[in-house]
mmCIF file of C-alpha atoms in Angstrom:
data_model
loop_
_atom_site.group_PDB
_atom_site.id
_atom_site.type_symbol
_atom_site.label_atom_id
_atom_site.label_comp_id
_atom_site.label_asym_id
_atom_site.label_seq_id
_atom_site.Cartn_x
_atom_site.Cartn_y
_atom_site.Cartn_z
ATOM 1 C CA LEU A 1 13.910 2.262 1.760
ATOM 2 C CA LYS A 2 11.813 0.520 -0.717
ATOM 3 C CA GLY A 3 13.480 0.210 -4.495
ATOM 4 C CA GLY A 4 16.059 -0.597 -7.080
ATOM 5 C CA ARG A 5 16.284 -0.934 -10.483
ATOM 6 C CA LEU A 6 13.745 -1.136 -13.539
ATOM 7 C CA LYS A 7 13.999 -3.992 -15.926
ATOM 8 C CA LEU A 8 13.456 -2.706 -19.196
ATOM 9 C CA GLU A 9 9.901 -3.688 -19.331
ATOM 10 C CA SER A 10 8.929 -2.400 -16.649
ATOM 11 C CA SER A 11 11.038 1.299 -17.489
ATOM 12 C CA LEU A 12 9.560 0.872 -20.736
ATOM 13 C CA ARG A 13 5.964 0.451 -19.460
ATOM 14 C CA HIS A 14 6.438 3.398 -16.792
ATOM 15 C CA GLY A 15 7.889 5.757 -18.816
ATOM 16 C CA PHE A 16 4.857 5.889 -20.960
ATOM 17 C CA LYS A 17 2.662 6.077 -18.634
ATOM 18 C CA ARG A 18 4.263 9.289 -17.420
ATOM 19 C CA LEU A 19 4.786 10.883 -20.975
ATOM 20 C CA VAL A 20 1.477 9.852 -22.623
ATOM 21 C CA LEU A 21 -0.668 8.897 -19.117
ATOM 22 C CA ARG A 22 0.909 11.658 -17.313
ATOM 23 C CA GLN A 23 0.929 9.542 -14.359
ATOM 24 C CA PRO A 24 4.076 9.628 -11.891
ATOM 25 C CA PHE A 25 5.846 7.366 -11.336
ATOM 26 C CA PRO A 26 5.275 4.512 -8.619
ATOM 27 C CA ARG A 27 7.737 5.580 -5.891
ATOM 28 C CA ILE A 28 6.606 9.594 -6.655
ATOM 29 C CA ALA A 29 3.023 8.637 -6.277
ATOM 30 C CA GLU A 30 3.646 6.078 -3.250
ATOM 31 C CA PHE A 31 5.085 9.055 -1.630
ATOM 32 C CA HIS A 32 2.717 11.605 -2.430
ATOM 33 C CA ASN A 33 -0.162 8.824 -1.511
ATOM 34 C CA LEU A 34 1.540 8.107 1.850
ATOM 35 C CA SER A 35 1.399 12.503 2.016
ATOM 36 C CA TRP A 36 -2.473 12.403 1.563
ATOM 37 C CA LEU A 37 -2.336 9.336 3.685
ATOM 38 C CA ARG A 38 -1.124 10.898 6.642
ATOM 39 C CA ALA A 39 -2.357 14.425 5.460
ATOM 40 C CA HIS A 40 -6.340 13.418 6.965
ATOM 41 C CA ASP A 41 -4.877 11.402 10.068
ATOM 42 C CA LEU A 42 -4.486 7.967 8.563
ATOM 43 C CA PRO A 43 -1.892 5.893 9.524
ATOM 44 C CA ALA A 44 0.967 5.286 7.397
ATOM 45 C CA PRO A 45 4.746 5.997 7.680
ATOM 46 C CA LYS A 46 6.134 9.707 6.929
ATOM 47 C CA PRO A 47 7.861 9.442 3.349
ATOM 48 C CA LEU A 48 10.693 11.459 3.611
ATOM 49 C CA VAL A 49 12.346 11.304 0.230
ATOM 50 C CA ALA A 50 11.361 9.358 -3.160
ATOM 51 C CA CYS A 51 13.555 10.091 -6.443
ATOM 52 C CA VAL A 52 13.402 8.338 -9.905
ATOM 53 C CA TRP A 53 16.519 8.342 -12.421
ATOM 54 C CA SER A 54 16.403 8.645 -15.815
ATOM 55 C CA LEU A 55 17.669 8.739 -18.718
ATOM 56 C CA ARG A 56 16.600 9.378 -22.040
ATOM 57 C CA LEU A 57 13.442 9.660 -20.811
ATOM 58 C CA ILE A 58 13.039 5.896 -19.946
ATOM 59 C CA ALA A 59 13.332 5.624 -16.051
ATOM 60 C CA ARG A 60 16.775 3.647 -14.748
ATOM 61 C CA LEU A 61 16.235 3.767 -11.095
ATOM 62 C CA GLN A 62 13.480 4.326 -8.057
ATOM 63 C CA PHE A 63 13.390 4.497 -4.799
ATOM 64 C CA LEU A 64 11.363 5.505 -1.508
ATOM 65 C CA ALA A 65 12.696 6.039 1.718
ATOM 66 C CA THR A 66 10.226 6.646 4.466
ATOM 67 C CA GLU A 67 10.234 6.708 8.233
ATOM 68 C CA TRP A 68 11.336 3.268 10.356
ATOM 69 C CA ILE A 69 8.177 1.450 12.136
ATOM 70 C CA ALA A 70 10.493 -0.419 15.074
ATOM 71 C CA ASP A 71 9.347 -4.365 15.694
ATOM 72 C CA ALA A 72 6.264 -4.521 12.594
ATOM 73 C CA PRO A 73 5.804 -7.170 11.460
ATOM 74 C CA SER A 74 3.760 -7.646 8.175
ATOM 75 C CA LEU A 75 0.025 -8.895 9.208
ATOM 76 C CA LEU A 76 0.779 -11.588 6.406
ATOM 77 C CA THR A 77 3.798 -12.524 9.237
ATOM 78 C CA LEU A 78 0.988 -12.578 12.043
ATOM 79 C CA ILE A 79 -1.018 -14.864 9.773
ATOM 80 C CA GLU A 80 1.562 -16.940 8.881
ATOM 81 C CA LYS A 81 3.012 -17.533 12.284
ATOM 82 C CA ARG A 82 -0.752 -17.569 13.458
ATOM 83 C CA ALA A 83 0.168 -16.065 16.291
ATOM 84 C CA PRO A 84 -2.783 -15.129 18.994
ATOM 85 C CA ASN A 85 -3.010 -11.235 18.000
ATOM 86 C CA VAL A 86 -4.165 -12.377 14.097
ATOM 87 C CA PRO A 87 -8.062 -11.524 15.204
ATOM 88 C CA ASP A 88 -7.245 -8.000 17.123
ATOM 89 C CA ALA A 89 -5.018 -7.128 14.341
ATOM 90 C CA LEU A 90 -7.187 -8.063 11.370
ATOM 91 C CA SER A 91 -10.542 -5.985 13.253
ATOM 92 C CA ALA A 92 -7.838 -3.642 13.515
ATOM 93 C CA THR A 93 -7.379 -3.367 9.594
ATOM 94 C CA GLY A 94 -10.851 -3.311 9.073
ATOM 95 C CA GLN A 95 -11.060 -0.529 10.880
ATOM 96 C CA VAL A 96 -8.394 1.632 9.125
ATOM 97 C CA VAL A 97 -9.243 0.277 5.766
ATOM 98 C CA LYS A 98 -12.757 1.771 6.528
ATOM 99 C CA ARG A 99 -11.425 4.661 7.373
ATOM 100 C CA MET A 100 -8.898 5.310 4.200
ATOM 101 C CA HIS A 101 -12.374 4.970 2.273
ATOM 102 C CA THR A 102 -14.050 7.208 4.039
ATOM 103 C CA ALA A 103 -11.175 9.354 3.693
ATOM 104 C CA GLY A 104 -12.145 8.907 0.012
ATOM 105 C CA PHE A 105 -9.112 7.229 -0.680
ATOM 106 C CA VAL A 106 -8.483 3.763 -2.810
ATOM 107 C CA HIS A 107 -5.994 1.564 -2.081
ATOM 108 C CA ARG A 108 -5.902 -0.819 -5.202
ATOM 109 C CA ASN A 109 -2.992 -3.207 -3.755
ATOM 110 C CA CYS A 110 -5.089 -3.952 -0.571
ATOM 111 C CA PHE A 111 -3.270 -7.614 1.033
ATOM 112 C CA PRO A 112 -2.054 -8.201 4.576
ATOM 113 C CA ARG A 113 1.528 -7.941 3.301
ATOM 114 C CA ASN A 114 0.985 -4.440 2.706
ATOM 115 C CA PHE A 115 -0.132 -3.733 6.191
ATOM 116 C CA ILE A 116 1.591 -3.569 9.228
ATOM 117 C CA VAL A 117 1.166 -4.164 13.043
ATOM 118 C CA ASP A 118 3.015 -2.679 15.472
ATOM 119 C CA GLY A 119 4.122 -3.710 19.379
ATOM 120 C CA GLU A 120 1.047 -1.395 20.557
ATOM 121 C CA GLY A 121 -1.316 -3.243 17.949
ATOM 122 C CA ALA A 122 -1.759 0.027 16.144
ATOM 123 C CA VAL A 123 -2.631 -1.386 11.918
ATOM 124 C CA TRP A 124 -0.325 1.058 9.396
ATOM 125 C CA ILE A 125 -0.562 1.145 5.240
ATOM 126 C CA LEU A 126 2.058 0.599 3.102
ATOM 127 C CA ASP A 127 2.857 0.058 -0.484
ATOM 128 C CA ALA A 128 0.026 2.867 -1.524
ATOM 129 C CA TRP A 129 1.158 3.693 -4.855
ATOM 130 C CA ARG A 130 -1.012 1.791 -7.319
ATOM 131 C CA GLY A 131 -4.256 3.862 -5.387
ATOM 132 C CA GLY A 132 -5.267 7.465 -4.579
ATOM 133 C CA PRO A 133 -7.063 9.462 -3.020
ATOM 134 C CA LYS A 134 -9.711 10.326 -6.889
ATOM 135 C CA ALA A 135 -10.155 6.197 -7.158
ATOM 136 C CA THR A 136 -13.871 5.357 -6.746
ATOM 137 C CA ASN A 137 -13.974 1.574 -6.349
ATOM 138 C CA THR A 138 -13.612 0.808 -2.288
ATOM 139 C CA ALA A 139 -15.212 -2.411 -3.100
ATOM 140 C CA VAL A 140 -12.624 -4.060 -4.786
ATOM 141 C CA ASP A 141 -10.012 -3.769 -1.716
ATOM 142 C CA VAL A 142 -12.381 -5.252 0.690
ATOM 143 C CA GLN A 143 -12.767 -8.342 -2.394
ATOM 144 C CA ASP A 144 -8.862 -7.942 -2.281
ATOM 145 C CA PHE A 145 -8.112 -8.847 0.868
ATOM 146 C CA GLU A 146 -11.243 -11.054 1.506
ATOM 147 C CA ALA A 147 -10.080 -13.165 -1.366
ATOM 148 C CA ARG A 148 -6.152 -13.397 0.362
ATOM 149 C CA LEU A 149 -7.485 -14.205 3.011
ATOM 150 C CA ALA A 150 -9.613 -16.995 1.867
ATOM 151 C CA GLU A 151 -5.820 -18.895 0.400
ATOM 152 C CA LEU A 152 -4.433 -18.133 3.489
ATOM 153 C CA GLN A 153 -6.980 -20.124 5.102
ATOM 154 C CA VAL A 154 -8.108 -17.628 7.471
ATOM 155 C CA ASP A 155 -11.395 -16.604 8.857
ATOM 156 C CA PRO A 156 -12.379 -12.873 7.624
ATOM 157 C CA THR A 157 -14.997 -12.355 10.167
ATOM 158 C CA PRO A 158 -12.874 -10.045 12.463
ATOM 159 C CA PHE A 159 -11.664 -8.307 8.923
ATOM 160 C CA ARG A 160 -15.729 -7.648 8.133
ATOM 161 C CA ASP A 161 -16.840 -6.877 11.854
ATOM 162 C CA GLY A 162 -14.012 -4.373 11.695
ATOM 163 C CA TYR A 163 -15.056 -2.108 8.323
ATOM 164 C CA ALA A 164 -18.109 -2.519 9.518
ATOM 165 C CA SER A 165 -17.807 -0.854 13.268
ATOM 166 C CA GLY A 166 -14.895 1.117 11.679
ATOM 167 C CA VAL A 167 -14.896 5.778 11.062
#
């Protein structure tokens, strides 16, 4: 379950985007994006329900519920704990990101915290509200991910190799 109350600034910003730019609220966008990813055989949790509660055209609360992936820490958690499977997880993440880009989806929030690794080593995509299937700049995902790895002082080679071999 993901969601909560929106601060006034966020409410106004998302309300403006909704009314003027015709963009959905973040949790609604994420629901649709996760559904799109799953429809294209990409590993994403099944979205169950998303809702936005508004008062006088200003969003006050939003939430998204998805299926639970048991025993699946974030890639960031594995990196911080210096888990022995980090190189394999980075390679698998590179492959998933490449498949996502090949399918025509750009994440736009591609950071280690937004991928989880289950007990079998499979990588799952999370937090897909900013991107979408019509976005075009795939390089920004790779650059953001590698920049975060550099901040964490992690060698990006397994991610790059996985991305190069993905599809």
